[in-house]
mmCIF file of C-alpha atoms in Angstrom:
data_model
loop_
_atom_site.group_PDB
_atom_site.id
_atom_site.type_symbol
_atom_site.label_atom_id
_atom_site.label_comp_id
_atom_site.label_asym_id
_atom_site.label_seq_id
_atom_site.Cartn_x
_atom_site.Cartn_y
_atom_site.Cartn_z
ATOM 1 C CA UNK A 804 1.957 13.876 10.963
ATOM 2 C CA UNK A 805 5.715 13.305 11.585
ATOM 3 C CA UNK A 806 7.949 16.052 9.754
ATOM 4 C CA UNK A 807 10.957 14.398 8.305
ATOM 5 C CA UNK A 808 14.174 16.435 7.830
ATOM 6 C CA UNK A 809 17.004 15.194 5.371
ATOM 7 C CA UNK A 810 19.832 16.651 3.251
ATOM 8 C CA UNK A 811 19.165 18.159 0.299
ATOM 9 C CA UNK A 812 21.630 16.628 -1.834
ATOM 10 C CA UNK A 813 24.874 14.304 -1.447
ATOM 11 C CA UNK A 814 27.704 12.878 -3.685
ATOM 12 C CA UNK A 815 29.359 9.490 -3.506
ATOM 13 C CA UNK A 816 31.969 7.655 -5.953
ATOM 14 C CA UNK A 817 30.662 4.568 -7.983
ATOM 15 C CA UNK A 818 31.543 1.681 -5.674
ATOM 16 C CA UNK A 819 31.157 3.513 -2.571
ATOM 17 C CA UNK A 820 28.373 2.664 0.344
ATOM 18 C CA UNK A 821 26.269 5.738 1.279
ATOM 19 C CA UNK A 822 24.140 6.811 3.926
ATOM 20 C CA UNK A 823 21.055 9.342 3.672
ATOM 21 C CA UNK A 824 19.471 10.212 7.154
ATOM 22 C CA UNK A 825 16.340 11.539 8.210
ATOM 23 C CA UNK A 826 15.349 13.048 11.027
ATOM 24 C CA UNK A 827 11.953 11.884 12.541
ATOM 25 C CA UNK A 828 11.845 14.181 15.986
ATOM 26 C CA UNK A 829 7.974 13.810 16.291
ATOM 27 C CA UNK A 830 7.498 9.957 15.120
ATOM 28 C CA UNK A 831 4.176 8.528 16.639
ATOM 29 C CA UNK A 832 4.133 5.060 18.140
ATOM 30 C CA UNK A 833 2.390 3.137 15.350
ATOM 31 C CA UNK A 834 4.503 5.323 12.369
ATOM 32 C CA UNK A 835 6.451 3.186 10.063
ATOM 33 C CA UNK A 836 9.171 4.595 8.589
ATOM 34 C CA UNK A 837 9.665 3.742 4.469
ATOM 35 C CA UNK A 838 12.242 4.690 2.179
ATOM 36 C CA UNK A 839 11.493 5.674 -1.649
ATOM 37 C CA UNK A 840 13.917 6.105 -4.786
ATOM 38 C CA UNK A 841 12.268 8.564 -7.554
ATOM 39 C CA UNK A 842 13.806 9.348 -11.000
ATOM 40 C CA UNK A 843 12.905 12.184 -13.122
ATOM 41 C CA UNK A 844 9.414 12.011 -14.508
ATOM 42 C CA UNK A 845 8.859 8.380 -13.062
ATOM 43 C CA UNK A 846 6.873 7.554 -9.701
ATOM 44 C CA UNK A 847 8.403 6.670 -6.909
ATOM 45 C CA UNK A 848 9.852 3.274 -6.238
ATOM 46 C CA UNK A 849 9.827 1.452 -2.910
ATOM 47 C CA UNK A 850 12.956 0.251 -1.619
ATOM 48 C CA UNK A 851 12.657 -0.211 2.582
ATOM 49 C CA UNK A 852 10.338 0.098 5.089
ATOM 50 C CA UNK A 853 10.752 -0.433 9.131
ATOM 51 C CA UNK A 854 9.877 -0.277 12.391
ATOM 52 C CA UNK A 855 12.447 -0.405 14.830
ATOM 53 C CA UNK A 856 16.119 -1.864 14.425
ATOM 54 C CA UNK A 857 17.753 -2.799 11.515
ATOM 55 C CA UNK A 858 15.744 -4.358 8.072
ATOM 56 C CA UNK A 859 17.675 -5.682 5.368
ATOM 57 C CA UNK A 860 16.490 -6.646 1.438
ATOM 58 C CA UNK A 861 18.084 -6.998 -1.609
ATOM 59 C CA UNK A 862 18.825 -3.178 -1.976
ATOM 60 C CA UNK A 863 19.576 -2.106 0.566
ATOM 61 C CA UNK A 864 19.358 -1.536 4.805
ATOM 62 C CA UNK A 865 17.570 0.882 7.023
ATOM 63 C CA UNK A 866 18.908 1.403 10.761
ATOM 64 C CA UNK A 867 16.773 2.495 13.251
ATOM 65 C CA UNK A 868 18.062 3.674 16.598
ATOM 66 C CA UNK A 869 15.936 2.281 20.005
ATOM 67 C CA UNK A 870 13.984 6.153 20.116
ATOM 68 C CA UNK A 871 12.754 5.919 16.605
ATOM 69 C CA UNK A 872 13.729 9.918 16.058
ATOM 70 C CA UNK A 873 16.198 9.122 13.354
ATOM 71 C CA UNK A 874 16.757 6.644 10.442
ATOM 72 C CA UNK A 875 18.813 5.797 7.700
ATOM 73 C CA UNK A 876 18.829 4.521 4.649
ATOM 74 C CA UNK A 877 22.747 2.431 3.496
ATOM 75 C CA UNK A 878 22.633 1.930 0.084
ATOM 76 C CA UNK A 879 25.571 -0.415 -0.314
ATOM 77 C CA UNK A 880 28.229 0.006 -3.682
ATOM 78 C CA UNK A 881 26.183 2.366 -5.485
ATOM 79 C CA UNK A 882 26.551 2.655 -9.139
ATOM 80 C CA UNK A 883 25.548 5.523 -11.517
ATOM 81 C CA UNK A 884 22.271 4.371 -11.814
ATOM 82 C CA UNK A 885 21.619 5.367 -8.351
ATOM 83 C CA UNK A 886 21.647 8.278 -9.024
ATOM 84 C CA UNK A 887 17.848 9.956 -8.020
ATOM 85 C CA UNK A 888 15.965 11.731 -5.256
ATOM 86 C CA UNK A 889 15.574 10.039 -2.453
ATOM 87 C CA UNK A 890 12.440 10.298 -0.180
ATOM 88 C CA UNK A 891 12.011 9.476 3.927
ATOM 89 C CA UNK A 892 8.654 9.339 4.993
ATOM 90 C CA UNK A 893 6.942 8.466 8.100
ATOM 91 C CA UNK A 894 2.875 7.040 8.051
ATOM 92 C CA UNK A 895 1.201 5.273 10.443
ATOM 93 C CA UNK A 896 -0.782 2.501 9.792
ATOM 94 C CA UNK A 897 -4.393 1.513 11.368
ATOM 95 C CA UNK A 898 -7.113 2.167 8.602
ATOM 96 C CA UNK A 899 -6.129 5.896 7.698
ATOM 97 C CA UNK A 900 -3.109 7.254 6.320
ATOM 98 C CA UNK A 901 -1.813 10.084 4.679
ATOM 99 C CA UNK A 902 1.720 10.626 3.262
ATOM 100 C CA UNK A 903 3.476 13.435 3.573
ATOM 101 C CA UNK A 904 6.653 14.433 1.529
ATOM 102 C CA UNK A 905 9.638 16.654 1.822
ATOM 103 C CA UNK A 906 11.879 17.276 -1.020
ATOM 104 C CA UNK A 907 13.730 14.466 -0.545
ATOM 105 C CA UNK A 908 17.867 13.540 -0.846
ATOM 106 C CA UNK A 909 19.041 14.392 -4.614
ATOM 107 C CA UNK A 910 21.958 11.813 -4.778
ATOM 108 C CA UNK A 911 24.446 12.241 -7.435
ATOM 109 C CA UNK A 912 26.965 9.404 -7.764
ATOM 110 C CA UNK A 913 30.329 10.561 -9.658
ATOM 111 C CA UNK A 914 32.328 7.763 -11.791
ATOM 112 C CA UNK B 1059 1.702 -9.342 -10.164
ATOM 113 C CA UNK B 1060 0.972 -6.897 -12.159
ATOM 114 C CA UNK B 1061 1.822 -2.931 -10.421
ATOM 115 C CA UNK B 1062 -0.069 0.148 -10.662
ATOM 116 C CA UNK B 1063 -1.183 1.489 -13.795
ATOM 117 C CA UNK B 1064 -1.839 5.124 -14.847
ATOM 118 C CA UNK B 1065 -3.350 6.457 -18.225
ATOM 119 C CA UNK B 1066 -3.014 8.560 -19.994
ATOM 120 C CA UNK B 1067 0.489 8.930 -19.696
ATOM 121 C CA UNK B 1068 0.761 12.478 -21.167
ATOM 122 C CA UNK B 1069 -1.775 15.054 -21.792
ATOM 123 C CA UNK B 1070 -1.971 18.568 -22.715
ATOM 124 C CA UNK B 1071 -4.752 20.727 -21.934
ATOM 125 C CA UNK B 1072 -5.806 24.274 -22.263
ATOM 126 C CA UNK B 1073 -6.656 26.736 -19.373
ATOM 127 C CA UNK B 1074 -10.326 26.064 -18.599
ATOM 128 C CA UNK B 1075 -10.904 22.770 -19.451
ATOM 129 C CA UNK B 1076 -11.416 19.961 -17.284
ATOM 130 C CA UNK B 1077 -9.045 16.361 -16.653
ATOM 131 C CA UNK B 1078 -9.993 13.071 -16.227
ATOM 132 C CA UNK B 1079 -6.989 10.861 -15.257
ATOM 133 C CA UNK B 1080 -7.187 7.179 -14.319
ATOM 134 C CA UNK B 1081 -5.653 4.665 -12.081
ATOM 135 C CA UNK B 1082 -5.280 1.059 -11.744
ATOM 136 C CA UNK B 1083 -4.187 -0.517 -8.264
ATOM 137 C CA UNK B 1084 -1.759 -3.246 -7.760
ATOM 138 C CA UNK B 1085 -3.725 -6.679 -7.310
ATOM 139 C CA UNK B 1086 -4.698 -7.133 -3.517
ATOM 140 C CA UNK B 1087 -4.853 -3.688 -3.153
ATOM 141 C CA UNK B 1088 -7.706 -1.668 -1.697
ATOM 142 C CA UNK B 1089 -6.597 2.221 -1.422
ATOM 143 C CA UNK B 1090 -6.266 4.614 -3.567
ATOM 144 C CA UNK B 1091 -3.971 7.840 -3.331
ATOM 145 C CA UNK B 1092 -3.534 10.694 -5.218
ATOM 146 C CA UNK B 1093 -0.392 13.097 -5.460
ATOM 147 C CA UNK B 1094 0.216 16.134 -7.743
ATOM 148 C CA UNK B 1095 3.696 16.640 -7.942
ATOM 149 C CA UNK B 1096 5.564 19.574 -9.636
ATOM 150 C CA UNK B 1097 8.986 20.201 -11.330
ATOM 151 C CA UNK B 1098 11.525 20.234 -8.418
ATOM 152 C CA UNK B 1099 9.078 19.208 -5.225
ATOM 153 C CA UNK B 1100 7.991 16.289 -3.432
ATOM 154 C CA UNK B 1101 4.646 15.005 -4.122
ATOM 155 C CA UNK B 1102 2.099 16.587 -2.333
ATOM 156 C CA UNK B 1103 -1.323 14.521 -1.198
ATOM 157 C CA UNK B 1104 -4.248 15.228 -2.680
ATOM 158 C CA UNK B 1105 -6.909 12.742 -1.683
ATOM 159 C CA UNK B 1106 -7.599 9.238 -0.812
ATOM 160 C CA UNK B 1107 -9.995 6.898 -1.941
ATOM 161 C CA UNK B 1108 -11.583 3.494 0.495
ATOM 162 C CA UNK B 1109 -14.815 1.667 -0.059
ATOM 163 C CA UNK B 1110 -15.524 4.179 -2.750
ATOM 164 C CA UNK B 1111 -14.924 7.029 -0.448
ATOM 165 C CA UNK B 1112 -13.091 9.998 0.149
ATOM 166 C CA UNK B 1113 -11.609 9.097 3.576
ATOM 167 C CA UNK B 1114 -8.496 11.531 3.671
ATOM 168 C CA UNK B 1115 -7.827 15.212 1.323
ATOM 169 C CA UNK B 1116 -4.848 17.706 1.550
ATOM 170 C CA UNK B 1117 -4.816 20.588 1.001
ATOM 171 C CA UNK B 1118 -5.810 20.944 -2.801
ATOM 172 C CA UNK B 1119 -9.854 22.943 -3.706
ATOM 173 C CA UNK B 1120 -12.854 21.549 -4.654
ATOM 174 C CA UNK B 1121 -11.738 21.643 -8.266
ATOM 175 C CA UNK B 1122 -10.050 18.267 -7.733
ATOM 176 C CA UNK B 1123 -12.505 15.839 -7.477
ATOM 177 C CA UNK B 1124 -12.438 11.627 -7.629
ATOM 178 C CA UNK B 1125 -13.834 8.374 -7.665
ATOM 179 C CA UNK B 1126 -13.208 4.932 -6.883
ATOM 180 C CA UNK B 1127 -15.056 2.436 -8.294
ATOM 181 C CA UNK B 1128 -16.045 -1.643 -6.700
ATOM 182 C CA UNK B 1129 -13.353 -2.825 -8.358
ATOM 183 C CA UNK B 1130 -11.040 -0.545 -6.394
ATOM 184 C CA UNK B 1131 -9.635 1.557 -9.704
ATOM 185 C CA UNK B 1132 -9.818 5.150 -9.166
ATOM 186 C CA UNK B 1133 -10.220 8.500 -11.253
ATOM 187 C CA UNK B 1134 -9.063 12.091 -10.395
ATOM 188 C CA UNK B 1135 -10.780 14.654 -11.938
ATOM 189 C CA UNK B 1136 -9.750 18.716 -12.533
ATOM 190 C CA UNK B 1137 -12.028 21.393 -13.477
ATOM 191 C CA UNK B 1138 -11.334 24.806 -15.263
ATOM 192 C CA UNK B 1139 -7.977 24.074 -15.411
ATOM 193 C CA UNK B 1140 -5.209 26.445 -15.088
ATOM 194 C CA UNK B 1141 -1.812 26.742 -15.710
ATOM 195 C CA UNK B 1142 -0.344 25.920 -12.214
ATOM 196 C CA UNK B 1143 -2.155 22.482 -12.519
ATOM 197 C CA UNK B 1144 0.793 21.514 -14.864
ATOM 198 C CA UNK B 1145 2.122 18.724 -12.632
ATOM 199 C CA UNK B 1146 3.046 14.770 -12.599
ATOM 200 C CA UNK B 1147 -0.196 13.303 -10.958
ATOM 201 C CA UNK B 1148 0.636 10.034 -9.222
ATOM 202 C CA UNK B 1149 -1.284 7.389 -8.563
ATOM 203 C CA UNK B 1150 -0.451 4.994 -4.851
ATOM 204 C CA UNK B 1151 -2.440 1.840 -3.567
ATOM 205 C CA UNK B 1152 -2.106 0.544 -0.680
ATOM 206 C CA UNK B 1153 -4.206 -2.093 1.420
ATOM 207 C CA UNK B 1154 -5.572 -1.641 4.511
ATOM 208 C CA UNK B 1155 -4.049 -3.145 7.246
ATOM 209 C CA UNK B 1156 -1.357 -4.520 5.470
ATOM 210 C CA UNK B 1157 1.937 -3.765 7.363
ATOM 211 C CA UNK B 1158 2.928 -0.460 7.611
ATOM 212 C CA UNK B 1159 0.312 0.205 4.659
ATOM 213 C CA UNK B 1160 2.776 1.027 2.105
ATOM 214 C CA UNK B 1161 1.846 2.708 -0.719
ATOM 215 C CA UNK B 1162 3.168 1.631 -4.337
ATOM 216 C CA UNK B 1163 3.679 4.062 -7.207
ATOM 217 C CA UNK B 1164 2.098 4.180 -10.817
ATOM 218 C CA UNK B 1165 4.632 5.546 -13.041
ATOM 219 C CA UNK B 1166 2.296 8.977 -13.147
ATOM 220 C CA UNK B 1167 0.314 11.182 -15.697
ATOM 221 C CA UNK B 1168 2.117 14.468 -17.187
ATOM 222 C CA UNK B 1169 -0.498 17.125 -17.061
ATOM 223 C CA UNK B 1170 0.500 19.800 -19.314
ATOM 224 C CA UNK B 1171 -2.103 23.090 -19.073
ATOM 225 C CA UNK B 1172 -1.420 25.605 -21.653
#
């Protein structure tokens, strides 16, 4: 299983784009790499997921460079409710997986 | 499209007693995962459910049992119960080879142990 390292926590201004990476050293060939948002006492939500390159939705965009050991996660004008833990993990597909999380990104944003 | 659903959403318990906590998957889905997750930390896995079968466990003792039933819904059970088992247990479904598997979140059970 692919260990993920990230920062502990960061602050960013309402309005202001941030980026959380992770570091993926060990990433196996078939690993995806997803991206989840948790508040306090709720499950975590999916917001991006990704191979290789750059994927894009409505939330936000995950850039991965050509050797897969890094990613990360732009989350673009953030407002307070943004604020929340945010998780990098790194599963492979095939038939059999099993998730693996670090503490994740505590992101506070600041009006 | 209706998500994953957990019940109950709270519970309290005494040391010694035994949990039964239940999970519904999102529609299409065909895996079920379970997480324990306490104040401050990550989730941690505790077992996975395909075809009615334990396929994957972490690291978690034979106290923590489950099931998954044809219709892919799943149960976690706990016996003798004790106060570190105070946790938010989370529910994830997934389907099997759908891209990058991802899992999807129930909004979780609060296990309180007294």
């Amino acid at each position: 299983l692919a260990k993920t390292t990230q920062p502990i926590s960061m602050d960013s201004y309402e309005g202001q784009e941030v980026n959380i990476t992770c570091s993926h050293n060990n990433i196996a060939t078939n690993d995806y790499i997803t991206w989840y948002q948790q508040f306090p006492s709720q499950g975590p939500r999916f917001i991006i997921q990704g191979y290789k390159t750059k994927v894009t939705n409505e939330v936000a965009s995950l850039f991965i460079p050509a050797d897969r050991k890094s990613s990360t996660l732009s989350l673009p004008r953030v407002s307070l409710s943004d604020t929340a833990v945010y998780y990098c993990l790194v599963a492979s597909s095939g038939g059999y997986q099993k998730v693996t999380f670090g503490i994740g990104t505590k992101l506070q944003v600041i009006p | 499209d209706a998500g994953v659903t957990q019940s109950p959403t709270h519970l309290i318990k005494t040391r010694g007693q035994q949990v039964t906590l239940r999970c519904s998957p999102k529609s299409g889905h065909d895996t079920v995962s379970w997480y324990q997750q306490a104040l401050g930390q990550g989730p941690q896995f505790i077992f996975q459910y395909y075809e009615e079968e334990e396929r994957q466990r972490g690291n978690f003792p034979d106290r923590f049992s489950g099931h998954q039933f044809p219709n892919y819904s799943s149960e976690l059970n706990v016996n003798a119960l004790l106060l570190g088992d105070s946790a938010l247990y989370l529910c994830a479904s997934s389907l099997v080879g759908g891209e990058g598997e991802t899992q999807y979140f129930g909004p979780g059970t609060r296990l309180l142990v007294l």
